[in-house]
Amino acid sequence: MTHRPVEASPRFKARIAGALYLLIFVAAPFAEFFVRGRLVVNGDAAATATNILAHESLFRLGFVAELITLLCDTTWRSSSMTCSSQ
């Protein structure tokens, strides 16, 4: 007897993709504009380092937001490649 894996419906996959995109749309601008806008001083690495040390929790939160963006994008792309190859 062979077992076939249970395949998720296209609607379910679309909802997951939508949820991942919502996470991306929140996390990416937060990390890019809010966190970097407050920490990075263009042309002054010393001031940027001082800001990062002074606001370490904000820096870490921005890093986590970037990781969430990366993971959501990677998950969405790998699942869309699986859908299109069938």
mmCIF file with all atom_site columns, C-alpha atoms in Angstrom:
data_model
loop_
_atom_site.group_PDB
_atom_site.id
_atom_site.type_symbol
_atom_site.label_atom_id
_atom_site.label_alt_id
_atom_site.label_comp_id
_atom_site.label_asym_id
_atom_site.label_entity_id
_atom_site.label_seq_id
_atom_site.pdbx_PDB_ins_code
_atom_site.Cartn_x
_atom_site.Cartn_y
_atom_site.Cartn_z
_atom_site.occupancy
_atom_site.B_iso_or_equiv
_atom_site.pdbx_formal_charge
_atom_site.auth_seq_id
_atom_site.auth_comp_id
_atom_site.auth_asym_id
_atom_site.auth_atom_id
_atom_site.pdbx_PDB_model_num
ATOM 1  C CA . MET A 1 1  ? 0.000  0.000  0.000   1.00 0.00 ? 1  MET A CA 1
ATOM 2  C CA . THR A 1 2  ? 1.438  3.367  -0.980  1.00 0.00 ? 2  THR A CA 1
ATOM 3  C CA . HIS A 1 3  ? 0.827  6.571  0.906   1.00 0.00 ? 3  HIS A CA 1
ATOM 4  C CA . ARG A 1 4  ? 0.337  9.787  -0.978  1.00 0.00 ? 4  ARG A CA 1
ATOM 5  C CA . PRO A 1 5  ? 1.178  12.997 0.843   1.00 0.00 ? 5  PRO A CA 1
ATOM 6  C CA . VAL A 1 6  ? -1.721 15.275 1.639   1.00 0.00 ? 6  VAL A CA 1
ATOM 7  C CA . GLU A 1 7  ? -1.650 18.280 -0.672  1.00 0.00 ? 7  GLU A CA 1
ATOM 8  C CA . ALA A 1 8  ? -2.833 21.650 0.590   1.00 0.00 ? 8  ALA A CA 1
ATOM 9  C CA . SER A 1 9  ? -5.529 23.350 -1.443  1.00 0.00 ? 9  SER A CA 1
ATOM 10 C CA . PRO A 1 10 ? -4.655 26.344 -3.631  1.00 0.00 ? 10 PRO A CA 1
ATOM 11 C CA . ARG A 1 11 ? -6.905 28.545 -1.473  1.00 0.00 ? 11 ARG A CA 1
ATOM 12 C CA . PHE A 1 12 ? -4.991 27.566 1.670   1.00 0.00 ? 12 PHE A CA 1
ATOM 13 C CA . LYS A 1 13 ? -1.671 28.262 -0.036  1.00 0.00 ? 13 LYS A CA 1
ATOM 14 C CA . ALA A 1 14 ? -2.959 31.634 -1.206  1.00 0.00 ? 14 ALA A CA 1
ATOM 15 C CA . ARG A 1 15 ? -4.000 32.545 2.323   1.00 0.00 ? 15 ARG A CA 1
ATOM 16 C CA . ILE A 1 16 ? -0.616 31.558 3.693   1.00 0.00 ? 16 ILE A CA 1
ATOM 17 C CA . ALA A 1 17 ? 1.088  33.625 0.990   1.00 0.00 ? 17 ALA A CA 1
ATOM 18 C CA . GLY A 1 18 ? -1.148 36.578 1.849   1.00 0.00 ? 18 GLY A CA 1
ATOM 19 C CA . ALA A 1 19 ? -0.312 36.292 5.538   1.00 0.00 ? 19 ALA A CA 1
ATOM 20 C CA . LEU A 1 20 ? 3.392  36.119 4.754   1.00 0.00 ? 20 LEU A CA 1
ATOM 21 C CA . TYR A 1 21 ? 3.122  39.202 2.548   1.00 0.00 ? 21 TYR A CA 1
ATOM 22 C CA . LEU A 1 22 ? 1.337  41.083 5.322   1.00 0.00 ? 22 LEU A CA 1
ATOM 23 C CA . LEU A 1 23 ? 4.198  40.257 7.671   1.00 0.00 ? 23 LEU A CA 1
ATOM 24 C CA . ILE A 1 24 ? 6.674  41.441 5.040   1.00 0.00 ? 24 ILE A CA 1
ATOM 25 C CA . PHE A 1 25 ? 4.737  44.680 4.483   1.00 0.00 ? 25 PHE A CA 1
ATOM 26 C CA . VAL A 1 26 ? 4.935  45.450 8.209   1.00 0.00 ? 26 VAL A CA 1
ATOM 27 C CA . ALA A 1 27 ? 8.395  44.175 9.117   1.00 0.00 ? 27 ALA A CA 1
ATOM 28 C CA . ALA A 1 28 ? 10.411 45.442 6.145   1.00 0.00 ? 28 ALA A CA 1
ATOM 29 C CA . PRO A 1 29 ? 9.426  49.135 6.308   1.00 0.00 ? 29 PRO A CA 1
ATOM 30 C CA . PHE A 1 30 ? 9.800  49.077 10.089  1.00 0.00 ? 30 PHE A CA 1
ATOM 31 C CA . ALA A 1 31 ? 13.360 47.757 9.821   1.00 0.00 ? 31 ALA A CA 1
ATOM 32 C CA . GLU A 1 32 ? 14.316 49.899 6.849   1.00 0.00 ? 32 GLU A CA 1
ATOM 33 C CA . PHE A 1 33 ? 12.792 53.265 7.634   1.00 0.00 ? 33 PHE A CA 1
ATOM 34 C CA . PHE A 1 34 ? 12.094 53.381 11.359  1.00 0.00 ? 34 PHE A CA 1
ATOM 35 C CA . VAL A 1 35 ? 15.119 51.541 12.754  1.00 0.00 ? 35 VAL A CA 1
ATOM 36 C CA . ARG A 1 36 ? 17.752 52.482 10.189  1.00 0.00 ? 36 ARG A CA 1
ATOM 37 C CA . GLY A 1 37 ? 16.412 56.011 9.969   1.00 0.00 ? 37 GLY A CA 1
ATOM 38 C CA . ARG A 1 38 ? 17.063 56.481 13.677  1.00 0.00 ? 38 ARG A CA 1
ATOM 39 C CA . LEU A 1 39 ? 20.367 54.635 13.965  1.00 0.00 ? 39 LEU A CA 1
ATOM 40 C CA . VAL A 1 40 ? 22.360 55.187 10.772  1.00 0.00 ? 40 VAL A CA 1
ATOM 41 C CA . VAL A 1 41 ? 24.143 58.509 10.208  1.00 0.00 ? 41 VAL A CA 1
ATOM 42 C CA . ASN A 1 42 ? 25.258 58.782 6.584   1.00 0.00 ? 42 ASN A CA 1
ATOM 43 C CA . GLY A 1 43 ? 28.993 59.342 6.264   1.00 0.00 ? 43 GLY A CA 1
ATOM 44 C CA . ASP A 1 44 ? 29.665 59.011 10.008  1.00 0.00 ? 44 ASP A CA 1
ATOM 45 C CA . ALA A 1 45 ? 30.420 55.470 11.117  1.00 0.00 ? 45 ALA A CA 1
ATOM 46 C CA . ALA A 1 46 ? 31.347 56.586 14.637  1.00 0.00 ? 46 ALA A CA 1
ATOM 47 C CA . ALA A 1 47 ? 27.980 58.280 15.157  1.00 0.00 ? 47 ALA A CA 1
ATOM 48 C CA . THR A 1 48 ? 26.197 55.219 13.769  1.00 0.00 ? 48 THR A CA 1
ATOM 49 C CA . ALA A 1 49 ? 28.100 52.956 16.177  1.00 0.00 ? 49 ALA A CA 1
ATOM 50 C CA . THR A 1 50 ? 27.289 55.297 19.057  1.00 0.00 ? 50 THR A CA 1
ATOM 51 C CA . ASN A 1 51 ? 23.598 55.224 18.124  1.00 0.00 ? 51 ASN A CA 1
ATOM 52 C CA . ILE A 1 52 ? 23.598 51.426 17.929  1.00 0.00 ? 52 ILE A CA 1
ATOM 53 C CA . LEU A 1 53 ? 25.240 51.135 21.336  1.00 0.00 ? 53 LEU A CA 1
ATOM 54 C CA . ALA A 1 54 ? 22.859 53.690 22.841  1.00 0.00 ? 54 ALA A CA 1
ATOM 55 C CA . HIS A 1 55 ? 19.769 52.003 21.355  1.00 0.00 ? 55 HIS A CA 1
ATOM 56 C CA . GLU A 1 56 ? 20.759 48.348 21.406  1.00 0.00 ? 56 GLU A CA 1
ATOM 57 C CA . SER A 1 57 ? 17.220 47.051 21.868  1.00 0.00 ? 57 SER A CA 1
ATOM 58 C CA . LEU A 1 58 ? 16.019 49.024 18.824  1.00 0.00 ? 58 LEU A CA 1
ATOM 59 C CA . PHE A 1 59 ? 18.926 47.621 16.802  1.00 0.00 ? 59 PHE A CA 1
ATOM 60 C CA . ARG A 1 60 ? 18.044 44.083 17.866  1.00 0.00 ? 60 ARG A CA 1
ATOM 61 C CA . LEU A 1 61 ? 14.364 44.639 17.078  1.00 0.00 ? 61 LEU A CA 1
ATOM 62 C CA . GLY A 1 62 ? 15.305 45.865 13.608  1.00 0.00 ? 62 GLY A CA 1
ATOM 63 C CA . PHE A 1 63 ? 17.488 42.803 13.107  1.00 0.00 ? 63 PHE A CA 1
ATOM 64 C CA . VAL A 1 64 ? 14.591 40.525 14.088  1.00 0.00 ? 64 VAL A CA 1
ATOM 65 C CA . ALA A 1 65 ? 12.302 42.402 11.685  1.00 0.00 ? 65 ALA A CA 1
ATOM 66 C CA . GLU A 1 66 ? 14.833 41.818 8.888   1.00 0.00 ? 66 GLU A CA 1
ATOM 67 C CA . LEU A 1 67 ? 14.973 38.104 9.769   1.00 0.00 ? 67 LEU A CA 1
ATOM 68 C CA . ILE A 1 68 ? 11.170 37.880 9.705   1.00 0.00 ? 68 ILE A CA 1
ATOM 69 C CA . THR A 1 69 ? 11.182 39.526 6.282   1.00 0.00 ? 69 THR A CA 1
ATOM 70 C CA . LEU A 1 70 ? 13.829 37.115 5.020   1.00 0.00 ? 70 LEU A CA 1
ATOM 71 C CA . LEU A 1 71 ? 12.064 34.036 6.386   1.00 0.00 ? 71 LEU A CA 1
ATOM 72 C CA . CYS A 1 72 ? 8.654  35.067 5.033   1.00 0.00 ? 72 CYS A CA 1
ATOM 73 C CA . ASP A 1 73 ? 10.073 35.845 1.610   1.00 0.00 ? 73 ASP A CA 1
ATOM 74 C CA . THR A 1 74 ? 12.051 32.604 1.482   1.00 0.00 ? 74 THR A CA 1
ATOM 75 C CA . THR A 1 75 ? 9.045  30.562 2.613   1.00 0.00 ? 75 THR A CA 1
ATOM 76 C CA . TRP A 1 76 ? 6.778  32.211 0.068   1.00 0.00 ? 76 TRP A CA 1
ATOM 77 C CA . ARG A 1 77 ? 9.265  31.736 -2.774  1.00 0.00 ? 77 ARG A CA 1
ATOM 78 C CA . SER A 1 78 ? 9.924  28.088 -1.935  1.00 0.00 ? 78 SER A CA 1
ATOM 79 C CA . SER A 1 79 ? 6.199  27.328 -1.726  1.00 0.00 ? 79 SER A CA 1
ATOM 80 C CA . SER A 1 80 ? 5.454  29.162 -4.982  1.00 0.00 ? 80 SER A CA 1
ATOM 81 C CA . MET A 1 81 ? 8.189  27.179 -6.742  1.00 0.00 ? 81 MET A CA 1
ATOM 82 C CA . THR A 1 82 ? 6.609  23.992 -5.455  1.00 0.00 ? 82 THR A CA 1
ATOM 83 C CA . CYS A 1 83 ? 3.179  25.086 -6.717  1.00 0.00 ? 83 CYS A CA 1
ATOM 84 C CA . SER A 1 84 ? 4.424  26.049 -10.161 1.00 0.00 ? 84 SER A CA 1
ATOM 85 C CA . SER A 1 85 ? 6.404  22.857 -10.704 1.00 0.00 ? 85 SER A CA 1
ATOM 86 C CA . GLN A 1 86 ? 3.342  20.631 -10.320 1.00 0.00 ? 86 GLN A CA 1
#
